[in-house]
Amino acid sequence: MRFSIALLALLPTMGHAETHDVAMLTRGDTGAMVYEPAHLEIAPGDTVRFLPTQRGHNAASIPEMLPDGAVRFIGQIDEEIAVVFELEGRYGIKCSPHYAMGMVMIVDVGDVDETAPLPDALPTRARERMTEILAR
Ligand SMILES: [Cu+2]
């Protein structure tokens, strides 16, 4: 399996940073075209590994749901990508080919404003999925 790392230069040198795994699935326990888990609450400096558990998916940042100053990333289809989340805030993640079908997830890093509305620019199905995810 090929492997890529985003934001390697930002890897913190101190300890205690955790790694969280997310499966990218065509069919999972929570439905079709899903990330599991679909919502992570992590600490700044933690890593998320997006795993190509089933074929045809990737993980990419959603530009409208990227905290100020955070670096965009886009994984290759069928490749694992490990992303270090350094900056606090709410990150939206999408699967590039299945964004319109609502294949999205949310990564909350540190203290997040839970009351902030979702951006208007999201595709309808992606917005519905995120609303469901946040209501769980
Ligand atoms: Cu997908």
mmCIF file of N, CA and C and ligand atoms in Angstrom:
data_model
loop_
_atom_site.group_PDB
_atom_site.id
_atom_site.type_symbol
_atom_site.label_atom_id
_atom_site.label_comp_id
_atom_site.label_asym_id
_atom_site.label_seq_id
_atom_site.Cartn_x
_atom_site.Cartn_y
_atom_site.Cartn_z
ATOM 1 N N MET A 1 0.838 -1.188 0.000
ATOM 2 C CA MET A 1 0.000 0.000 0.000
ATOM 3 C C MET A 1 0.877 1.243 0.000
ATOM 4 N N ARG A 2 0.542 2.155 -0.871
ATOM 5 C CA ARG A 2 1.283 3.411 -0.849
ATOM 6 C C ARG A 2 0.826 4.233 0.353
ATOM 7 N N PHE A 3 1.654 5.162 0.723
ATOM 8 C CA PHE A 3 1.427 5.883 1.974
ATOM 9 C C PHE A 3 1.917 7.306 1.804
ATOM 10 N N SER A 4 1.140 8.242 2.258
ATOM 11 C CA SER A 4 1.600 9.625 2.182
ATOM 12 C C SER A 4 1.295 10.340 3.484
ATOM 13 N N ILE A 5 2.060 11.341 3.765
ATOM 14 C CA ILE A 5 1.892 12.122 4.993
ATOM 15 C C ILE A 5 1.771 13.593 4.622
ATOM 16 N N ALA A 6 0.743 14.220 5.176
ATOM 17 C CA ALA A 6 0.583 15.656 4.964
ATOM 18 C C ALA A 6 1.075 16.393 6.201
ATOM 19 N N LEU A 7 1.569 17.570 6.006
ATOM 20 C CA LEU A 7 1.933 18.450 7.114
ATOM 21 C C LEU A 7 3.022 17.856 8.002
ATOM 22 N N LEU A 8 3.876 17.050 7.414
ATOM 23 C CA LEU A 8 4.927 16.405 8.192
ATOM 24 C C LEU A 8 5.797 17.441 8.895
ATOM 25 N N ALA A 9 6.021 18.559 8.252
ATOM 26 C CA ALA A 9 6.899 19.579 8.820
ATOM 27 C C ALA A 9 6.326 20.165 10.098
ATOM 28 N N LEU A 10 5.015 19.964 10.313
ATOM 29 C CA LEU A 10 4.390 20.543 11.485
ATOM 30 C C LEU A 10 4.289 19.563 12.646
ATOM 31 N N LEU A 11 4.848 18.355 12.459
ATOM 32 C CA LEU A 11 4.771 17.375 13.532
ATOM 33 C C LEU A 11 5.378 17.943 14.813
ATOM 34 N N PRO A 12 4.629 17.890 15.892
ATOM 35 C CA PRO A 12 5.167 18.433 17.151
ATOM 36 C C PRO A 12 6.247 17.514 17.711
ATOM 37 N N THR A 13 7.154 18.087 18.446
ATOM 38 C CA THR A 13 8.246 17.302 19.013
ATOM 39 C C THR A 13 7.915 16.829 20.414
ATOM 40 N N MET A 14 6.891 17.434 21.041
ATOM 41 C CA MET A 14 6.544 16.992 22.384
ATOM 42 C C MET A 14 5.668 15.743 22.332
ATOM 43 N N GLY A 15 5.545 15.093 23.501
ATOM 44 C CA GLY A 15 4.776 13.858 23.564
ATOM 45 C C GLY A 15 3.299 14.108 23.695
ATOM 46 N N HIS A 16 2.587 13.037 24.007
ATOM 47 C CA HIS A 16 1.165 13.078 24.322
ATOM 48 C C HIS A 16 0.261 13.231 23.121
ATOM 49 N N ALA A 17 0.822 13.488 21.948
ATOM 50 C CA ALA A 17 -0.054 13.575 20.774
ATOM 51 C C ALA A 17 -0.584 12.181 20.451
ATOM 52 N N GLU A 18 -1.863 12.120 20.135
ATOM 53 C CA GLU A 18 -2.499 10.834 19.846
ATOM 54 C C GLU A 18 -2.763 10.687 18.357
ATOM 55 N N THR A 19 -2.946 9.416 17.947
ATOM 56 C CA THR A 19 -3.308 9.120 16.570
ATOM 57 C C THR A 19 -4.690 8.482 16.558
ATOM 58 N N HIS A 20 -5.543 8.964 15.665
ATOM 59 C CA HIS A 20 -6.925 8.490 15.551
ATOM 60 C C HIS A 20 -7.119 7.927 14.147
ATOM 61 N N ASP A 21 -7.704 6.741 14.050
ATOM 62 C CA ASP A 21 -7.925 6.111 12.753
ATOM 63 C C ASP A 21 -9.369 6.295 12.288
ATOM 64 N N VAL A 22 -9.512 6.596 11.004
ATOM 65 C CA VAL A 22 -10.831 6.748 10.386
ATOM 66 C C VAL A 22 -10.893 5.824 9.170
ATOM 67 N N ALA A 23 -11.931 4.993 9.109
ATOM 68 C CA ALA A 23 -12.131 4.113 7.958
ATOM 69 C C ALA A 23 -12.921 4.855 6.885
ATOM 70 N N MET A 24 -12.500 4.691 5.640
ATOM 71 C CA MET A 24 -13.222 5.269 4.492
ATOM 72 C C MET A 24 -13.966 4.112 3.824
ATOM 73 N N LEU A 25 -15.309 4.204 3.818
ATOM 74 C CA LEU A 25 -16.138 3.042 3.517
ATOM 75 C C LEU A 25 -17.182 3.310 2.439
ATOM 76 N N THR A 26 -17.347 2.353 1.541
ATOM 77 C CA THR A 26 -18.453 2.383 0.587
ATOM 78 C C THR A 26 -19.748 1.996 1.286
ATOM 79 N N ARG A 27 -19.635 1.032 2.180
ATOM 80 C CA ARG A 27 -20.790 0.641 2.997
ATOM 81 C C ARG A 27 -20.299 0.341 4.399
ATOM 82 N N GLY A 28 -20.804 1.115 5.340
ATOM 83 C CA GLY A 28 -20.411 0.924 6.724
ATOM 84 C C GLY A 28 -21.615 0.706 7.604
ATOM 85 N N ASP A 29 -21.377 0.661 8.904
ATOM 86 C CA ASP A 29 -22.477 0.460 9.850
ATOM 87 C C ASP A 29 -23.449 1.636 9.847
ATOM 88 N N THR A 30 -22.965 2.821 9.452
ATOM 89 C CA THR A 30 -23.806 4.016 9.509
ATOM 90 C C THR A 30 -24.389 4.391 8.156
ATOM 91 N N GLY A 31 -24.163 3.571 7.108
ATOM 92 C CA GLY A 31 -24.743 3.871 5.809
ATOM 93 C C GLY A 31 -23.753 3.683 4.686
ATOM 94 N N ALA A 32 -24.109 4.216 3.516
ATOM 95 C CA ALA A 32 -23.262 4.130 2.332
ATOM 96 C C ALA A 32 -22.443 5.409 2.190
ATOM 97 N N MET A 33 -21.227 5.255 1.693
ATOM 98 C CA MET A 33 -20.321 6.389 1.494
ATOM 99 C C MET A 33 -20.137 7.166 2.805
ATOM 100 N N VAL A 34 -19.406 6.531 3.718
ATOM 101 C CA VAL A 34 -19.257 7.121 5.050
ATOM 102 C C VAL A 34 -17.810 7.013 5.546
ATOM 103 N N TYR A 35 -17.483 7.932 6.417
ATOM 104 C CA TYR A 35 -16.294 7.808 7.256
ATOM 105 C C TYR A 35 -16.760 7.280 8.611
ATOM 106 N N GLU A 36 -15.984 6.379 9.174
ATOM 107 C CA GLU A 36 -16.300 5.882 10.518
ATOM 108 C C GLU A 36 -15.028 5.896 11.367
ATOM 109 N N PRO A 37 -15.035 6.664 12.478
ATOM 110 C CA PRO A 37 -16.119 7.537 12.918
ATOM 111 C C PRO A 37 -16.247 8.777 12.030
ATOM 112 N N ALA A 38 -17.433 9.405 12.064
ATOM 113 C CA ALA A 38 -17.695 10.579 11.227
ATOM 114 C C ALA A 38 -17.483 11.881 11.981
ATOM 115 N N HIS A 39 -17.189 11.759 13.272
ATOM 116 C CA HIS A 39 -16.939 12.962 14.078
ATOM 117 C C HIS A 39 -15.845 12.653 15.084
ATOM 118 N N LEU A 40 -14.780 13.435 15.040
ATOM 119 C CA LEU A 40 -13.695 13.280 16.009
ATOM 120 C C LEU A 40 -13.544 14.575 16.783
ATOM 121 N N GLU A 41 -13.276 14.443 18.067
ATOM 122 C CA GLU A 41 -12.906 15.582 18.899
ATOM 123 C C GLU A 41 -11.510 15.281 19.434
ATOM 124 N N ILE A 42 -10.539 16.049 18.962
ATOM 125 C CA ILE A 42 -9.142 15.740 19.226
ATOM 126 C C ILE A 42 -8.429 16.967 19.785
ATOM 127 N N ALA A 43 -7.197 16.759 20.203
ATOM 128 C CA ALA A 43 -6.386 17.856 20.746
ATOM 129 C C ALA A 43 -5.453 18.392 19.660
ATOM 130 N N PRO A 44 -5.098 19.664 19.746
ATOM 131 C CA PRO A 44 -4.117 20.199 18.801
ATOM 132 C C PRO A 44 -2.838 19.366 18.823
ATOM 133 N N GLY A 45 -2.318 19.051 17.646
ATOM 134 C CA GLY A 45 -1.121 18.222 17.536
ATOM 135 C C GLY A 45 -1.419 16.761 17.307
ATOM 136 N N ASP A 46 -2.682 16.356 17.486
ATOM 137 C CA ASP A 46 -3.045 14.963 17.226
ATOM 138 C C ASP A 46 -3.033 14.678 15.715
ATOM 139 N N THR A 47 -2.864 13.385 15.407
ATOM 140 C CA THR A 47 -2.848 12.932 14.016
ATOM 141 C C THR A 47 -4.105 12.142 13.719
ATOM 142 N N VAL A 48 -4.651 12.317 12.538
ATOM 143 C CA VAL A 48 -5.739 11.468 12.056
ATOM 144 C C VAL A 48 -5.234 10.712 10.837
ATOM 145 N N ARG A 49 -5.379 9.376 10.890
ATOM 146 C CA ARG A 49 -5.038 8.537 9.740
ATOM 147 C C ARG A 49 -6.335 8.124 9.042
ATOM 148 N N PHE A 50 -6.441 8.525 7.776
ATOM 149 C CA PHE A 50 -7.593 8.149 6.963
ATOM 150 C C PHE A 50 -7.201 6.891 6.192
ATOM 151 N N LEU A 51 -7.931 5.799 6.444
ATOM 152 C CA LEU A 51 -7.532 4.480 5.948
ATOM 153 C C LEU A 51 -8.404 4.050 4.765
ATOM 154 N N PRO A 52 -7.784 3.569 3.680
ATOM 155 C CA PRO A 52 -8.543 3.110 2.512
ATOM 156 C C PRO A 52 -9.104 1.707 2.736
ATOM 157 N N THR A 53 -9.974 1.603 3.737
ATOM 158 C CA THR A 53 -10.514 0.302 4.152
ATOM 159 C C THR A 53 -11.285 -0.352 3.006
ATOM 160 N N GLN A 54 -12.072 0.449 2.284
ATOM 161 C CA GLN A 54 -12.728 -0.033 1.056
ATOM 162 C C GLN A 54 -12.313 0.894 -0.077
ATOM 163 N N ARG A 55 -12.434 0.417 -1.301
ATOM 164 C CA ARG A 55 -11.825 1.120 -2.423
ATOM 165 C C ARG A 55 -12.668 2.294 -2.923
ATOM 166 N N GLY A 56 -11.959 3.280 -3.503
ATOM 167 C CA GLY A 56 -12.620 4.351 -4.238
ATOM 168 C C GLY A 56 -12.760 5.672 -3.496
ATOM 169 N N HIS A 57 -12.053 5.812 -2.370
ATOM 170 C CA HIS A 57 -12.269 7.005 -1.535
ATOM 171 C C HIS A 57 -10.954 7.732 -1.233
ATOM 172 N N ASN A 58 -11.123 8.993 -0.819
ATOM 173 C CA ASN A 58 -9.985 9.759 -0.319
ATOM 174 C C ASN A 58 -10.489 10.662 0.802
ATOM 175 N N ALA A 59 -9.583 11.459 1.325
ATOM 176 C CA ALA A 59 -9.943 12.460 2.333
ATOM 177 C C ALA A 59 -9.282 13.767 1.942
ATOM 178 N N ALA A 60 -10.086 14.831 1.907
ATOM 179 C CA ALA A 60 -9.582 16.154 1.539
ATOM 180 C C ALA A 60 -10.248 17.196 2.427
ATOM 181 N N SER A 61 -9.512 18.276 2.699
ATOM 182 C CA SER A 61 -10.111 19.356 3.480
ATOM 183 C C SER A 61 -11.167 20.056 2.638
ATOM 184 N N ILE A 62 -12.218 20.537 3.309
ATOM 185 C CA ILE A 62 -13.251 21.354 2.666
ATOM 186 C C ILE A 62 -12.862 22.814 2.879
ATOM 187 N N PRO A 63 -12.583 23.552 1.795
ATOM 188 C CA PRO A 63 -12.047 24.912 1.964
ATOM 189 C C PRO A 63 -12.923 25.818 2.819
ATOM 190 N N GLU A 64 -14.249 25.622 2.737
ATOM 191 C CA GLU A 64 -15.164 26.474 3.512
ATOM 192 C C GLU A 64 -15.206 26.082 4.985
ATOM 193 N N MET A 65 -14.622 24.941 5.318
ATOM 194 C CA MET A 65 -14.600 24.506 6.728
ATOM 195 C C MET A 65 -13.164 24.215 7.136
ATOM 196 N N LEU A 66 -12.319 25.222 6.982
ATOM 197 C CA LEU A 66 -10.902 25.124 7.330
ATOM 198 C C LEU A 66 -10.561 26.340 8.189
ATOM 199 N N PRO A 67 -10.091 26.132 9.409
ATOM 200 C CA PRO A 67 -9.781 27.287 10.262
ATOM 201 C C PRO A 67 -8.757 28.216 9.604
ATOM 202 N N ASP A 68 -8.835 29.479 9.950
ATOM 203 C CA ASP A 68 -7.898 30.460 9.408
ATOM 204 C C ASP A 68 -6.465 30.014 9.682
ATOM 205 N N GLY A 69 -5.642 30.011 8.648
ATOM 206 C CA GLY A 69 -4.241 29.669 8.794
ATOM 207 C C GLY A 69 -3.925 28.199 8.632
ATOM 208 N N ALA A 70 -4.956 27.337 8.641
ATOM 209 C CA ALA A 70 -4.707 25.899 8.475
ATOM 210 C C ALA A 70 -4.406 25.592 7.005
ATOM 211 N N VAL A 71 -3.616 24.538 6.797
ATOM 212 C CA VAL A 71 -3.168 24.177 5.462
ATOM 213 C C VAL A 71 -4.129 23.163 4.840
ATOM 214 N N ARG A 72 -4.524 23.405 3.608
ATOM 215 C CA ARG A 72 -5.380 22.446 2.899
ATOM 216 C C ARG A 72 -4.646 21.136 2.671
ATOM 217 N N PHE A 73 -5.414 20.060 2.597
ATOM 218 C CA PHE A 73 -4.800 18.787 2.205
ATOM 219 C C PHE A 73 -5.761 18.017 1.323
ATOM 220 N N ILE A 74 -5.192 17.150 0.503
ATOM 221 C CA ILE A 74 -6.010 16.263 -0.320
ATOM 222 C C ILE A 74 -5.273 14.943 -0.489
ATOM 223 N N GLY A 75 -5.901 13.863 -0.043
ATOM 224 C CA GLY A 75 -5.313 12.543 -0.187
ATOM 225 C C GLY A 75 -5.629 11.968 -1.563
ATOM 226 N N GLN A 76 -4.794 11.023 -1.975
ATOM 227 C CA GLN A 76 -5.046 10.327 -3.236
ATOM 228 C C GLN A 76 -6.075 9.223 -3.005
ATOM 229 N N ILE A 77 -6.841 8.942 -4.051
ATOM 230 C CA ILE A 77 -7.818 7.861 -3.973
ATOM 231 C C ILE A 77 -7.084 6.549 -3.637
ATOM 232 N N ASP A 78 -7.645 5.786 -2.700
ATOM 233 C CA ASP A 78 -7.123 4.473 -2.302
ATOM 234 C C ASP A 78 -5.770 4.538 -1.602
ATOM 235 N N GLU A 79 -5.404 5.728 -1.117
ATOM 236 C CA GLU A 79 -4.162 5.846 -0.345
ATOM 237 C C GLU A 79 -4.465 6.275 1.079
ATOM 238 N N GLU A 80 -3.689 5.720 1.999
ATOM 239 C CA GLU A 80 -3.755 6.214 3.374
ATOM 240 C C GLU A 80 -3.116 7.590 3.437
ATOM 241 N N ILE A 81 -3.732 8.478 4.211
ATOM 242 C CA ILE A 81 -3.112 9.782 4.448
ATOM 243 C C ILE A 81 -3.182 10.063 5.943
ATOM 244 N N ALA A 82 -2.077 10.542 6.489
ATOM 245 C CA ALA A 82 -2.024 10.923 7.899
ATOM 246 C C ALA A 82 -1.892 12.437 7.968
ATOM 247 N N VAL A 83 -2.792 13.064 8.711
ATOM 248 C CA VAL A 83 -2.820 14.521 8.806
ATOM 249 C C VAL A 83 -2.654 14.933 10.259
ATOM 250 N N VAL A 84 -1.721 15.854 10.498
ATOM 251 C CA VAL A 84 -1.547 16.415 11.831
ATOM 252 C C VAL A 84 -2.357 17.712 11.913
ATOM 253 N N PHE A 85 -3.252 17.774 12.875
ATOM 254 C CA PHE A 85 -4.108 18.945 13.045
ATOM 255 C C PHE A 85 -3.520 19.821 14.148
ATOM 256 N N GLU A 86 -2.868 20.894 13.753
ATOM 257 C CA GLU A 86 -2.180 21.760 14.714
ATOM 258 C C GLU A 86 -3.065 22.886 15.218
ATOM 259 N N LEU A 87 -3.912 23.416 14.354
ATOM 260 C CA LEU A 87 -4.668 24.618 14.703
ATOM 261 C C LEU A 87 -6.058 24.260 15.195
ATOM 262 N N GLU A 88 -6.490 24.936 16.241
ATOM 263 C CA GLU A 88 -7.822 24.705 16.788
ATOM 264 C C GLU A 88 -8.894 25.099 15.782
ATOM 265 N N GLY A 89 -10.025 24.437 15.915
ATOM 266 C CA GLY A 89 -11.161 24.820 15.093
ATOM 267 C C GLY A 89 -11.875 23.601 14.534
ATOM 268 N N ARG A 90 -12.918 23.879 13.785
ATOM 269 C CA ARG A 90 -13.728 22.819 13.185
ATOM 270 C C ARG A 90 -13.313 22.628 11.723
ATOM 271 N N TYR A 91 -12.930 21.390 11.384
ATOM 272 C CA TYR A 91 -12.499 21.048 10.038
ATOM 273 C C TYR A 91 -13.546 20.157 9.373
ATOM 274 N N GLY A 92 -13.917 20.503 8.167
ATOM 275 C CA GLY A 92 -14.756 19.636 7.353
ATOM 276 C C GLY A 92 -13.876 18.819 6.424
ATOM 277 N N ILE A 93 -14.188 17.516 6.332
ATOM 278 C CA ILE A 93 -13.426 16.601 5.484
ATOM 279 C C ILE A 93 -14.390 16.009 4.457
ATOM 280 N N LYS A 94 -13.918 15.891 3.214
ATOM 281 C CA LYS A 94 -14.768 15.321 2.169
ATOM 282 C C LYS A 94 -14.020 14.257 1.399
ATOM 283 N N CYS A 95 -14.813 13.340 0.834
ATOM 284 C CA CYS A 95 -14.297 12.431 -0.182
ATOM 285 C C CYS A 95 -14.543 13.111 -1.524
ATOM 286 N N SER A 96 -13.483 13.325 -2.298
ATOM 287 C CA SER A 96 -13.629 14.122 -3.524
ATOM 288 C C SER A 96 -14.681 13.555 -4.475
ATOM 289 N N PRO A 97 -14.652 12.226 -4.807
ATOM 290 C CA PRO A 97 -15.656 11.726 -5.762
ATOM 291 C C PRO A 97 -17.063 11.610 -5.188
ATOM 292 N N HIS A 98 -17.210 11.605 -3.877
ATOM 293 C CA HIS A 98 -18.531 11.356 -3.271
ATOM 294 C C HIS A 98 -19.022 12.514 -2.403
ATOM 295 N N TYR A 99 -18.463 13.705 -2.645
ATOM 296 C CA TYR A 99 -18.850 14.881 -1.851
ATOM 297 C C TYR A 99 -20.339 15.178 -2.025
ATOM 298 N N ALA A 100 -20.798 15.165 -3.284
ATOM 299 C CA ALA A 100 -22.205 15.483 -3.558
ATOM 300 C C ALA A 100 -23.149 14.435 -2.975
ATOM 301 N N MET A 101 -22.624 13.216 -2.728
ATOM 302 C CA MET A 101 -23.439 12.157 -2.124
ATOM 303 C C MET A 101 -23.409 12.225 -0.598
ATOM 304 N N GLY A 102 -22.668 13.196 -0.094
ATOM 305 C CA GLY A 102 -22.659 13.405 1.345
ATOM 306 C C GLY A 102 -21.589 12.644 2.084
ATOM 307 N N MET A 103 -20.518 12.236 1.397
ATOM 308 C CA MET A 103 -19.423 11.562 2.113
ATOM 309 C C MET A 103 -18.524 12.621 2.736
ATOM 310 N N VAL A 104 -18.826 12.938 3.992
ATOM 311 C CA VAL A 104 -18.131 13.997 4.726
ATOM 312 C C VAL A 104 -17.949 13.575 6.178
ATOM 313 N N MET A 105 -17.032 14.233 6.854
ATOM 314 C CA MET A 105 -16.910 14.056 8.301
ATOM 315 C C MET A 105 -16.413 15.358 8.915
ATOM 316 N N ILE A 106 -16.426 15.403 10.229
ATOM 317 C CA ILE A 106 -16.030 16.603 10.966
ATOM 318 C C ILE A 106 -14.938 16.244 11.957
ATOM 319 N N VAL A 107 -13.882 17.050 11.968
ATOM 320 C CA VAL A 107 -12.822 16.931 12.964
ATOM 321 C C VAL A 107 -12.803 18.223 13.777
ATOM 322 N N ASP A 108 -13.130 18.116 15.049
ATOM 323 C CA ASP A 108 -13.069 19.272 15.945
ATOM 324 C C ASP A 108 -11.765 19.204 16.724
ATOM 325 N N VAL A 109 -10.985 20.262 16.628
ATOM 326 C CA VAL A 109 -9.676 20.313 17.270
ATOM 327 C C VAL A 109 -9.708 21.365 18.374
ATOM 328 N N GLY A 110 -9.454 20.920 19.596
ATOM 329 C CA GLY A 110 -9.433 21.847 20.723
ATOM 330 C C GLY A 110 -10.804 22.441 21.004
ATOM 331 N N ASP A 111 -10.802 23.700 21.434
ATOM 332 C CA ASP A 111 -12.061 24.386 21.738
ATOM 333 C C ASP A 111 -12.713 24.849 20.439
ATOM 334 N N VAL A 112 -13.930 24.389 20.229
ATOM 335 C CA VAL A 112 -14.649 24.702 18.992
ATOM 336 C C VAL A 112 -15.949 25.412 19.335
ATOM 337 N N ASP A 113 -16.299 26.391 18.541
ATOM 338 C CA ASP A 113 -17.595 27.065 18.692
ATOM 339 C C ASP A 113 -18.681 26.152 18.120
ATOM 340 N N GLU A 114 -19.370 25.446 19.028
ATOM 341 C CA GLU A 114 -20.380 24.464 18.592
ATOM 342 C C GLU A 114 -21.596 25.136 17.967
ATOM 343 N N THR A 115 -21.745 26.431 18.194
ATOM 344 C CA THR A 115 -22.945 27.114 17.707
ATOM 345 C C THR A 115 -22.748 27.714 16.314
ATOM 346 N N ALA A 116 -21.528 27.648 15.801
ATOM 347 C CA ALA A 116 -21.277 28.244 14.487
ATOM 348 C C ALA A 116 -22.071 27.501 13.411
ATOM 349 N N PRO A 117 -22.760 28.210 12.530
ATOM 350 C CA PRO A 117 -23.543 27.544 11.491
ATOM 351 C C PRO A 117 -22.641 26.892 10.446
ATOM 352 N N LEU A 118 -23.171 25.866 9.788
ATOM 353 C CA LEU A 118 -22.450 25.265 8.675
ATOM 354 C C LEU A 118 -22.448 26.247 7.502
ATOM 355 N N PRO A 119 -21.386 26.246 6.703
ATOM 356 C CA PRO A 119 -21.313 27.194 5.587
ATOM 357 C C PRO A 119 -22.415 26.938 4.557
ATOM 358 N N ASP A 120 -22.889 28.017 3.950
ATOM 359 C CA ASP A 120 -23.929 27.902 2.918
ATOM 360 C C ASP A 120 -23.431 27.157 1.683
ATOM 361 N N ALA A 121 -22.122 27.160 1.467
ATOM 362 C CA ALA A 121 -21.572 26.622 0.218
ATOM 363 C C ALA A 121 -21.595 25.102 0.145
ATOM 364 N N LEU A 122 -21.908 24.427 1.246
ATOM 365 C CA LEU A 122 -21.870 22.958 1.215
ATOM 366 C C LEU A 122 -22.945 22.408 0.288
ATOM 367 N N PRO A 123 -22.642 21.313 -0.441
ATOM 368 C CA PRO A 123 -23.691 20.639 -1.209
ATOM 369 C C PRO A 123 -24.811 20.170 -0.268
ATOM 370 N N THR A 124 -26.022 20.099 -0.778
ATOM 371 C CA THR A 124 -27.188 19.803 0.061
ATOM 372 C C THR A 124 -27.004 18.531 0.879
ATOM 373 N N ARG A 125 -26.590 17.453 0.220
ATOM 374 C CA ARG A 125 -26.467 16.165 0.914
ATOM 375 C C ARG A 125 -25.342 16.192 1.957
ATOM 376 N N ALA A 126 -24.281 16.919 1.633
ATOM 377 C CA ALA A 126 -23.174 17.052 2.586
ATOM 378 C C ALA A 126 -23.632 17.820 3.820
ATOM 379 N N ARG A 127 -24.415 18.864 3.609
ATOM 380 C CA ARG A 127 -24.937 19.649 4.732
ATOM 381 C C ARG A 127 -25.863 18.795 5.598
ATOM 382 N N GLU A 128 -26.720 17.989 4.947
ATOM 383 C CA GLU A 128 -27.635 17.117 5.701
ATOM 384 C C GLU A 128 -26.835 16.121 6.542
ATOM 385 N N ARG A 129 -25.818 15.505 5.923
ATOM 386 C CA ARG A 129 -25.001 14.525 6.649
ATOM 387 C C ARG A 129 -24.305 15.175 7.840
ATOM 388 N N MET A 130 -23.750 16.364 7.635
ATOM 389 C CA MET A 130 -23.060 17.022 8.751
ATOM 390 C C MET A 130 -24.026 17.352 9.871
ATOM 391 N N THR A 131 -25.230 17.764 9.513
ATOM 392 C CA THR A 131 -26.240 18.055 10.540
ATOM 393 C C THR A 131 -26.564 16.787 11.329
ATOM 394 N N GLU A 132 -26.692 15.656 10.609
ATOM 395 C CA GLU A 132 -26.938 14.367 11.277
ATOM 396 C C GLU A 132 -25.768 13.996 12.196
ATOM 397 N N ILE A 133 -24.568 14.173 11.672
ATOM 398 C CA ILE A 133 -23.371 13.806 12.435
ATOM 399 C C ILE A 133 -23.297 14.603 13.734
ATOM 400 N N LEU A 134 -23.571 15.896 13.655
ATOM 401 C CA LEU A 134 -23.464 16.751 14.838
ATOM 402 C C LEU A 134 -24.592 16.497 15.829
ATOM 403 N N ALA A 135 -25.692 15.907 15.354
ATOM 404 C CA ALA A 135 -26.827 15.632 16.230
ATOM 405 C C ALA A 135 -26.675 14.314 16.979
ATOM 406 N N ARG A 136 -25.714 13.468 16.547
ATOM 407 C CA ARG A 136 -25.571 12.147 17.178
ATOM 408 C C ARG A 136 -25.099 12.264 18.620
HETATM 409 CU CU CU B 1 -15.863 8.249 -1.246
#
